[in-house]
PDB file of C-alpha atoms in Angstrom:
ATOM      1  CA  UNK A   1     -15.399   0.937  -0.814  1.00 40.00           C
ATOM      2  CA  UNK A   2     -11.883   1.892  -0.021  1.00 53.00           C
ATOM      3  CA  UNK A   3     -11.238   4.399   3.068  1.00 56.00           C
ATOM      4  CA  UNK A   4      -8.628   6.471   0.453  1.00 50.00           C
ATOM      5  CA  UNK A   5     -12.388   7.776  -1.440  1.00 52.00           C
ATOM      6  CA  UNK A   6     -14.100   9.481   1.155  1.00 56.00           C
ATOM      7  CA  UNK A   7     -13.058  13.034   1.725  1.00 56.00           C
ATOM      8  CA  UNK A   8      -9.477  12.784   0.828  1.00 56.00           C
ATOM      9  CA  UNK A   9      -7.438  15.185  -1.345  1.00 57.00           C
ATOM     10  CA  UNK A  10      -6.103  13.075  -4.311  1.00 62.00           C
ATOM     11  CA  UNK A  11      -2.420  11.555  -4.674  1.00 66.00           C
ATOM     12  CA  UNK A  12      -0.631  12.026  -7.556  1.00 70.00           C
ATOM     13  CA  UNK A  13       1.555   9.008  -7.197  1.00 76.00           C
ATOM     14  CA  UNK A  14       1.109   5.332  -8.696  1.00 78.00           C
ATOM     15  CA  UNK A  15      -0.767   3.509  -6.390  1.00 87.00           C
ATOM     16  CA  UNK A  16      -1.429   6.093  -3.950  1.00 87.00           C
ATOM     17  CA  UNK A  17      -5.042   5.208  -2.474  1.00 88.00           C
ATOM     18  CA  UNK A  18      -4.058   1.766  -1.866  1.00 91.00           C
ATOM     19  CA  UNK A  19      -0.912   2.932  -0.245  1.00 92.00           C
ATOM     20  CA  UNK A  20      -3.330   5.092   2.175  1.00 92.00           C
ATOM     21  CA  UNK A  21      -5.275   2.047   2.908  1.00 93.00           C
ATOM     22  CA  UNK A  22      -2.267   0.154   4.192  1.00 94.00           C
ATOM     23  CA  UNK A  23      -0.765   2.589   6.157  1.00 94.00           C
ATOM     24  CA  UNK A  24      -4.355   3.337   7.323  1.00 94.00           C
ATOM     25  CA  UNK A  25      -4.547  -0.293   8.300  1.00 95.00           C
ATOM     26  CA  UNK A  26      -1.015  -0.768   9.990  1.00 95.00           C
ATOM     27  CA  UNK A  27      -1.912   2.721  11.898  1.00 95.00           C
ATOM     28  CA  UNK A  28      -4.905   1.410  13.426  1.00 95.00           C
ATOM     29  CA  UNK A  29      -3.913  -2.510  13.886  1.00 95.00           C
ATOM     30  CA  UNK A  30      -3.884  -3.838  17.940  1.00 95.00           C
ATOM     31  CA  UNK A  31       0.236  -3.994  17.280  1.00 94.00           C
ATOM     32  CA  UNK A  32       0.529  -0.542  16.694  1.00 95.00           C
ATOM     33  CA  UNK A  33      -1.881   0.481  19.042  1.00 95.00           C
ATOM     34  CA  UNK A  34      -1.692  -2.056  21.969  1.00 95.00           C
ATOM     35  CA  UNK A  35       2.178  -3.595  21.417  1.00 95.00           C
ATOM     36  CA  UNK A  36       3.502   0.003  20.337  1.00 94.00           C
ATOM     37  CA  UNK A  37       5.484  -1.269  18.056  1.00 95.00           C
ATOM     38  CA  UNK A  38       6.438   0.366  14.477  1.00 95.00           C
ATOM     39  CA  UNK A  39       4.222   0.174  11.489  1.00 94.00           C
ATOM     40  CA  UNK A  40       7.134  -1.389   9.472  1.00 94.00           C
ATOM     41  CA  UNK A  41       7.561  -3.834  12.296  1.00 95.00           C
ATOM     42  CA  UNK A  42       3.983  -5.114  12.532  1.00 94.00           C
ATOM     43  CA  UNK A  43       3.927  -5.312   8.207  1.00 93.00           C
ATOM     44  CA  UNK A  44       6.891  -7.719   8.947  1.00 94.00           C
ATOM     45  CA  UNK A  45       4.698  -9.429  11.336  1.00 94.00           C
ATOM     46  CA  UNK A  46       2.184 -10.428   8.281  1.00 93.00           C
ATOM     47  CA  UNK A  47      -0.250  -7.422  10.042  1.00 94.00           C
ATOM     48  CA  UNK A  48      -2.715  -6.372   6.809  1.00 95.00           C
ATOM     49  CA  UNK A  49      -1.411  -8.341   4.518  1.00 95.00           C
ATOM     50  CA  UNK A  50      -4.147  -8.378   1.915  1.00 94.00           C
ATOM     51  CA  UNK A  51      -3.582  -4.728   1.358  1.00 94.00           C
ATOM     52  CA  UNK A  52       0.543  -5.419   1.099  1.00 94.00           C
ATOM     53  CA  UNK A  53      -0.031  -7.692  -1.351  1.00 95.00           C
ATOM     54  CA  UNK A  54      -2.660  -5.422  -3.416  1.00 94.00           C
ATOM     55  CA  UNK A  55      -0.159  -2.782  -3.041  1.00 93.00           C
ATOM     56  CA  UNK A  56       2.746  -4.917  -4.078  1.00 92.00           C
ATOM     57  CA  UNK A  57       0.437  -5.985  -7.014  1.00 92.00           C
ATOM     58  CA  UNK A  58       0.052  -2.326  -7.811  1.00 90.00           C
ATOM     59  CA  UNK A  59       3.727  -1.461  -8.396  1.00 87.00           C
ATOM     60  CA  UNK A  60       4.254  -4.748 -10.534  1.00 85.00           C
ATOM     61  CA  UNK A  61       2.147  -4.031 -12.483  1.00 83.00           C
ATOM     62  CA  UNK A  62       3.407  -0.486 -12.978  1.00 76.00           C
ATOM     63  CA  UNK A  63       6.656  -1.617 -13.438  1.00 71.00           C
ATOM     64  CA  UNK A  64       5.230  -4.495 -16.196  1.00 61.00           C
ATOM     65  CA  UNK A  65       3.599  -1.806 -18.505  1.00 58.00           C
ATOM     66  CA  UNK A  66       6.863   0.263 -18.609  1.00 57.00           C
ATOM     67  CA  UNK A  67       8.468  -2.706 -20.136  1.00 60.00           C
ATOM     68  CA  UNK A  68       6.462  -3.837 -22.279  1.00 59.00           C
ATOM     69  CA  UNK A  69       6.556   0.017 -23.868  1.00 61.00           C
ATOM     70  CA  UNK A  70      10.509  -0.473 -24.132  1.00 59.00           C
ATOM     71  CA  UNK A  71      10.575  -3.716 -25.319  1.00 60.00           C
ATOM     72  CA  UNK A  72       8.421  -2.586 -27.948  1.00 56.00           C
ATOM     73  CA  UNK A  73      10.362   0.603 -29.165  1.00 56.00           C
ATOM     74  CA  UNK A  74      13.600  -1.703 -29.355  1.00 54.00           C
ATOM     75  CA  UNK A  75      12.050  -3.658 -32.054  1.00 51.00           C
TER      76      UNK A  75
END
């Protein structure tokens, strides 16, 4: 089960628990840690890059369902 269930307060925003997880994840990876390097710098570096992708995933498909709705109240 995802870290973002246990004893968290909840966020309001789209996507928010898997956004948690990944900055979890880049906050606790060796090249953060060990390199000090930044947590945007080590996501460039393909660090946790199931979560990116499940986040990414996340916002598409955010951004899909909006558009469908408008498409639908043009015709």
């Amino acid at each position: 089960m995802p870290k973002y269930y246990e004893d968290k307060e909840e966020d309001g925003r789209a996507c928010g628990g898997v956004r948690e997880d990944l900055r979890q994840c880049l906050l606790e990876s060796p090249c953060v840690l060990r390199e000090n390097k930044s947590p945007k710098q080590c996501l460039r570096e393909g660090h946790c890059r199931s979560l990116q992708m499940t986040f990414f995933a996340c916002k598409r498909s955010m951004v899909s369902v909006c558009s469908v709705f408008a498409c639908a109240s043009i015709l």
